[in-house]
Amino acid sequence: MKWLIVLLSFAAALAHANPEQERKALFFGHDDRVFIPAPYAAPFNAIGVLQTEKQSECTATLISPTTAVTAAHCFLMEGRTVDPGRWFLAGFNKGKYTARYRVVSQIFNPRFQAGLKYKGDDVYIMPAAAPYDMAILKLELVDGTAPQPIPAFSGNRAELEALLKQSKFTVTQAGFAEDHDDALTAHRGCSITKLRSNNTIYHRCDTLSGDSGSPIWVETAHGPLLIGVQSSAPDWFNRKIADNVGVTVLQMPVLPQR
C-alpha cells in the first residue's frame, strides 16, 4: 500500500516511466543516502522500527524514556480501521535491536483519519489531513539497553523559523526505507524548502516507503533536536512540482495522563 499526497488529479496516474527513471525522480536526481554502521551510535540508536499488530512497519524515534514519535498513517495501513502498535525496536539492524519496547498506546488527531481517501490499494492523504499525520507512542521497555532519546523541539512557530534559519534550513533524516528495511540509512545535509502555514514542511530528503514516521532533525550546539517526521511524498511524475512533506512537532498530539 502506498501513501501519497494529493497534488493535482488522479488523471496524472496515466504517466509511465521505467523503474530507474521513477527512482531518479523520487530522489531528486540522485540517491544521497548513506548506511549508518551498526551498532548505531547516538543519536541514531534512538531510531527504530515500529511494528503493528498486523505486521505493518514504519520508522519511529524515542523522544523520552517512555515516548516515541512516528506518523499517524502507520496505524492505518491495513484497511480503514486502526491497526494498533505492538513493538518498537530501537537500534534495529538485520533482525537485532538495542532495546525492545511494548507499545502501550498511541494517539493522533482524529481529523487525520477523517481526511484520507482510498483508491484501490492506494491511500491518499488529502490536504486537510496532511497537518495531522503525526502520532505519539506510550512505551514500556521490555528488554535491552535503553538508548538516549532525541529531544524534540519545544518552542513556538517563530522560534522554529529562527532555528531553521540558523541552520540554513539544513537537516538530517534517517529511517528504514523499503529497499533496505533491515538497516538504517540517513540523508545528511538535506534541505527544508518551506515551512508551510499549516505547520508542515516541504523537504528534499531522500525517502521511500518505510521511512514514514522517520525523524527529521537539526544539529545544534547542544546536540540533535527533532523538528518533524516524514509524512508523505508525491507520485514520481509530480516530483517537479512538489517536494516531500513532513509534519513538524508544532502539531504533536499529547498523550492523556493516567
Short mmCIF file of C-alpha atoms in Angstrom, two decimals:
data_model
loop_
_atom_site.label_atom_id
_atom_site.label_comp_id
_atom_site.label_asym_id
_atom_site.label_seq_id
_atom_site.Cartn_x
_atom_site.Cartn_y
_atom_site.Cartn_z
CA MET A 1 0.00 0.00 0.00
CA LYS A 2 1.35 3.40 -0.96
CA TRP A 3 0.86 6.67 0.90
CA LEU A 4 0.58 9.66 -1.36
CA ILE A 5 -0.33 13.30 -1.03
CA VAL A 6 -2.88 14.62 -3.49
CA LEU A 7 -1.34 17.30 -5.70
CA LEU A 8 -3.24 17.54 -8.96
CA SER A 9 -5.64 14.85 -10.11
CA PHE A 10 -5.79 11.10 -10.41
CA ALA A 11 -5.57 11.53 -14.19
CA ALA A 12 -1.84 12.05 -13.79
CA ALA A 13 -1.55 8.38 -12.87
CA LEU A 14 -1.61 7.61 -16.59
CA ALA A 15 2.02 8.72 -16.82
CA HIS A 16 4.63 5.99 -17.32
CA ALA A 17 8.37 5.59 -16.83
CA ASN A 18 10.82 2.79 -16.19
CA PRO A 19 11.80 1.95 -12.58
CA GLU A 20 15.16 3.71 -12.86
CA GLN A 21 13.54 6.93 -14.08
CA GLU A 22 10.99 6.77 -11.27
CA ARG A 23 13.68 6.20 -8.67
CA LYS A 24 15.78 9.07 -10.01
CA ALA A 25 12.77 11.37 -9.84
CA LEU A 26 11.89 10.31 -6.30
CA PHE A 27 15.46 11.05 -5.15
CA PHE A 28 15.59 14.50 -6.77
CA GLY A 29 18.03 13.16 -9.37
CA HIS A 30 20.46 11.34 -7.04
CA ASP A 31 20.32 8.97 -4.07
CA ASP A 32 22.26 10.74 -1.31
CA ARG A 33 21.52 8.27 1.48
CA VAL A 34 24.31 6.56 3.45
CA PHE A 35 24.22 3.45 5.61
CA ILE A 36 24.73 4.01 9.33
CA PRO A 37 27.19 1.41 10.66
CA ALA A 38 25.91 -0.91 13.38
CA PRO A 39 25.79 -0.86 16.30
CA TYR A 40 24.38 2.65 15.92
CA ALA A 41 25.85 5.45 17.98
CA ALA A 42 23.73 8.33 19.31
CA PRO A 43 21.55 9.83 18.01
CA PHE A 44 20.89 7.03 15.53
CA ASN A 45 20.36 4.36 18.20
CA ALA A 46 17.17 6.19 19.28
CA ILE A 47 15.64 5.42 15.87
CA GLY A 48 13.93 2.11 15.32
CA VAL A 49 11.29 0.03 13.63
CA LEU A 50 7.65 0.32 14.70
CA GLN A 51 5.68 -2.91 14.21
CA THR A 52 1.89 -3.00 14.38
CA GLU A 53 -0.42 -5.85 15.35
CA LYS A 54 -0.96 -6.65 11.66
CA GLN A 55 2.78 -6.58 10.90
CA SER A 56 2.94 -3.22 9.14
CA GLU A 57 6.22 -1.39 9.71
CA CYS A 58 7.29 2.25 9.91
CA THR A 59 10.13 4.21 11.44
CA ALA A 60 9.76 5.78 14.89
CA THR A 61 12.05 7.71 17.25
CA LEU A 62 12.45 7.73 21.01
CA ILE A 63 11.98 11.30 22.29
CA SER A 64 11.82 10.50 26.03
CA PRO A 65 12.42 7.34 28.08
CA THR A 66 8.79 6.26 27.61
CA THR A 67 7.57 8.00 24.44
CA ALA A 68 8.28 7.86 20.72
CA VAL A 69 7.02 9.77 17.71
CA THR A 70 6.00 8.49 14.27
CA ALA A 71 3.45 9.16 11.52
CA ALA A 72 -0.26 8.69 12.18
CA HIS A 73 -0.80 6.82 8.92
CA CYS A 74 1.38 3.97 10.22
CA PHE A 75 -1.70 2.77 12.11
CA LEU A 76 -3.98 2.92 9.07
CA MET A 77 -2.04 0.86 6.54
CA GLU A 78 -4.27 -2.23 6.77
CA GLY A 79 -7.75 -1.14 5.81
CA ARG A 80 -9.79 1.68 7.27
CA THR A 81 -9.62 0.70 10.94
CA VAL A 82 -6.80 1.49 13.35
CA ASP A 83 -4.08 -1.16 13.48
CA PRO A 84 -2.51 -0.67 16.95
CA GLY A 85 1.23 -0.58 17.52
CA ARG A 86 2.82 -3.68 19.07
CA TRP A 87 6.61 -3.26 19.24
CA PHE A 88 9.17 -0.51 18.90
CA LEU A 89 12.66 -1.92 18.23
CA ALA A 90 15.27 0.79 18.86
CA GLY A 91 18.60 0.46 17.07
CA PHE A 92 17.23 -2.22 14.73
CA ASN A 93 19.75 -3.86 12.39
CA LYS A 94 19.38 -7.13 10.50
CA GLY A 95 16.92 -8.66 12.96
CA LYS A 96 18.68 -7.47 16.12
CA TYR A 97 17.91 -4.46 18.29
CA THR A 98 19.37 -2.38 21.09
CA ALA A 99 16.14 -2.17 23.07
CA ARG A 100 12.65 -3.59 22.63
CA TYR A 101 9.62 -1.64 23.81
CA ARG A 102 6.00 -2.68 24.02
CA VAL A 103 3.64 -0.10 22.55
CA VAL A 104 1.18 0.61 25.35
CA SER A 105 -0.89 3.14 23.40
CA GLN A 106 -0.80 5.57 20.50
CA ILE A 107 -2.62 8.80 19.90
CA PHE A 108 -3.15 11.00 16.85
CA ASN A 109 -5.62 13.67 15.87
CA PRO A 110 -8.92 12.10 14.66
CA ARG A 111 -9.03 14.68 11.87
CA PHE A 112 -6.23 12.75 10.18
CA GLN A 113 -8.21 9.54 9.75
CA ALA A 114 -11.25 11.51 8.60
CA GLY A 115 -9.20 13.15 5.85
CA LEU A 116 -7.99 10.05 3.99
CA LYS A 117 -9.15 8.99 0.52
CA TYR A 118 -8.97 5.35 -0.54
CA LYS A 119 -8.48 4.39 -4.19
CA GLY A 120 -7.75 0.73 -4.86
CA ASP A 121 -4.62 -0.27 -2.92
CA ASP A 122 -3.52 3.33 -2.52
CA VAL A 123 -4.42 5.70 0.29
CA TYR A 124 -4.23 9.43 -0.36
CA ILE A 125 -3.59 11.96 2.38
CA MET A 126 -5.87 14.83 1.44
CA PRO A 127 -4.61 18.39 2.05
CA ALA A 128 -6.93 18.92 5.03
CA ALA A 129 -5.48 15.84 6.77
CA ALA A 130 -1.80 16.49 5.99
CA PRO A 131 -1.06 18.65 9.10
CA TYR A 132 -2.20 15.84 11.44
CA ASP A 133 -0.02 12.95 10.21
CA MET A 134 1.86 12.59 13.48
CA ALA A 135 1.41 10.15 16.35
CA ILE A 136 2.85 9.76 19.84
CA LEU A 137 3.53 6.32 21.33
CA LYS A 138 3.49 5.43 25.00
CA LEU A 139 6.16 2.75 25.53
CA GLU A 140 7.25 0.18 28.10
CA LEU A 141 10.82 -1.18 27.99
CA VAL A 142 10.78 -4.99 27.78
CA ASP A 143 14.46 -5.86 27.29
CA GLY A 144 17.75 -4.45 26.05
CA THR A 145 19.62 -1.25 26.85
CA ALA A 146 17.61 1.94 26.55
CA PRO A 147 19.28 4.48 24.23
CA GLN A 148 19.41 8.20 24.85
CA PRO A 149 16.32 9.83 23.31
CA ILE A 150 16.50 12.55 20.68
CA PRO A 151 14.84 15.57 22.32
CA ALA A 152 12.02 17.23 20.41
CA PHE A 153 11.89 20.96 19.74
CA SER A 154 9.53 22.57 22.27
CA GLY A 155 9.24 26.19 21.13
CA ASN A 156 6.65 28.06 19.08
CA ARG A 157 6.47 28.66 15.34
CA ALA A 158 8.53 31.84 15.38
CA GLU A 159 11.27 30.05 17.35
CA LEU A 160 11.18 27.13 14.91
CA GLU A 161 11.55 29.52 11.99
CA ALA A 162 14.54 31.11 13.74
CA LEU A 163 16.11 27.68 14.35
CA LEU A 164 15.71 26.70 10.71
CA LYS A 165 17.22 29.98 9.54
CA GLN A 166 20.14 29.49 11.91
CA SER A 167 20.71 26.00 10.46
CA LYS A 168 20.38 27.41 6.91
CA PHE A 169 17.38 25.10 6.50
CA THR A 170 19.69 22.08 6.59
CA VAL A 171 18.57 18.93 8.41
CA THR A 172 19.23 15.20 8.74
CA GLN A 173 16.69 12.45 8.13
CA ALA A 174 17.13 8.74 8.86
CA GLY A 175 14.87 5.73 8.54
CA PHE A 176 14.26 2.15 7.43
CA ALA A 177 13.37 2.57 3.75
CA GLU A 178 11.66 -0.24 1.86
CA ASP A 179 14.73 -1.03 -0.24
CA HIS A 180 16.92 -1.52 2.89
CA ASP A 181 14.37 -2.25 5.59
CA ASP A 182 16.76 -4.16 7.85
CA ALA A 183 19.32 -1.36 8.17
CA LEU A 184 19.26 2.36 8.91
CA THR A 185 20.03 4.81 6.14
CA ALA A 186 20.36 8.57 6.53
CA HIS A 187 20.41 11.64 4.34
CA ARG A 188 22.69 14.14 6.00
CA GLY A 189 22.54 17.77 4.99
CA CYS A 190 19.24 17.64 3.13
CA SER A 191 17.19 20.78 2.85
CA ILE A 192 13.93 22.18 4.12
CA THR A 193 12.42 24.11 1.22
CA LYS A 194 9.42 25.61 3.01
CA LEU A 195 7.82 25.88 6.44
CA ARG A 196 4.17 25.98 5.45
CA SER A 197 1.35 27.89 7.13
CA ASN A 198 -0.23 24.60 8.32
CA ASN A 199 2.96 23.68 10.25
CA THR A 200 4.08 21.07 7.75
CA ILE A 201 7.35 21.31 5.85
CA TYR A 202 8.44 20.68 2.29
CA HIS A 203 11.84 18.98 2.21
CA ARG A 204 14.29 17.30 -0.14
CA CYS A 205 15.49 14.41 1.98
CA ASP A 206 15.66 11.12 0.05
CA THR A 207 12.88 8.89 1.39
CA LEU A 208 10.82 5.86 0.35
CA SER A 209 8.03 3.82 1.89
CA GLY A 210 9.28 2.53 5.25
CA ASP A 211 10.70 5.96 6.01
CA SER A 212 7.21 7.01 7.08
CA GLY A 213 7.42 8.50 10.57
CA SER A 214 11.19 8.85 10.36
CA PRO A 215 12.81 11.72 12.25
CA ILE A 216 13.93 15.00 10.72
CA TRP A 217 16.31 16.91 12.97
CA VAL A 218 18.56 19.94 13.21
CA GLU A 219 22.09 19.69 14.55
CA THR A 220 22.61 22.32 17.26
CA ALA A 221 25.46 23.26 19.58
CA HIS A 222 23.72 21.16 22.23
CA GLY A 223 23.11 18.14 20.02
CA PRO A 224 20.33 16.98 17.69
CA LEU A 225 16.85 18.48 18.04
CA LEU A 226 13.96 16.71 16.36
CA ILE A 227 11.76 19.14 14.45
CA GLY A 228 9.47 16.82 12.46
CA VAL A 229 8.68 13.42 10.97
CA GLN A 230 8.38 12.18 7.39
CA SER A 231 4.76 12.04 6.25
CA SER A 232 4.25 11.62 2.50
CA ALA A 233 5.60 12.19 -0.98
CA PRO A 234 4.10 12.99 -4.37
CA ASP A 235 4.00 10.46 -7.17
CA TRP A 236 7.25 10.43 -9.11
CA PHE A 237 5.57 12.17 -12.07
CA ASN A 238 4.68 15.12 -9.83
CA ARG A 239 8.19 15.48 -8.42
CA LYS A 240 8.94 18.61 -10.44
CA ILE A 241 6.09 20.49 -8.79
CA ALA A 242 6.31 19.25 -5.20
CA ASP A 243 8.82 18.16 -2.58
CA ASN A 244 8.36 15.59 0.20
CA VAL A 245 6.11 16.50 3.11
CA GLY A 246 6.98 16.33 6.82
CA VAL A 247 4.89 17.25 9.85
CA THR A 248 6.58 19.46 12.43
CA VAL A 249 6.44 18.91 16.17
CA LEU A 250 4.25 22.02 16.38
CA GLN A 251 1.49 19.53 15.51
CA MET A 252 2.46 16.93 18.11
CA PRO A 253 -0.51 15.37 19.92
CA VAL A 254 -0.41 14.91 23.69
CA LEU A 255 -0.80 11.55 25.39
CA PRO A 256 -3.53 11.58 28.06
CA GLN A 257 -2.34 11.41 31.65
CA ARG A 258 -3.06 8.17 33.50
#
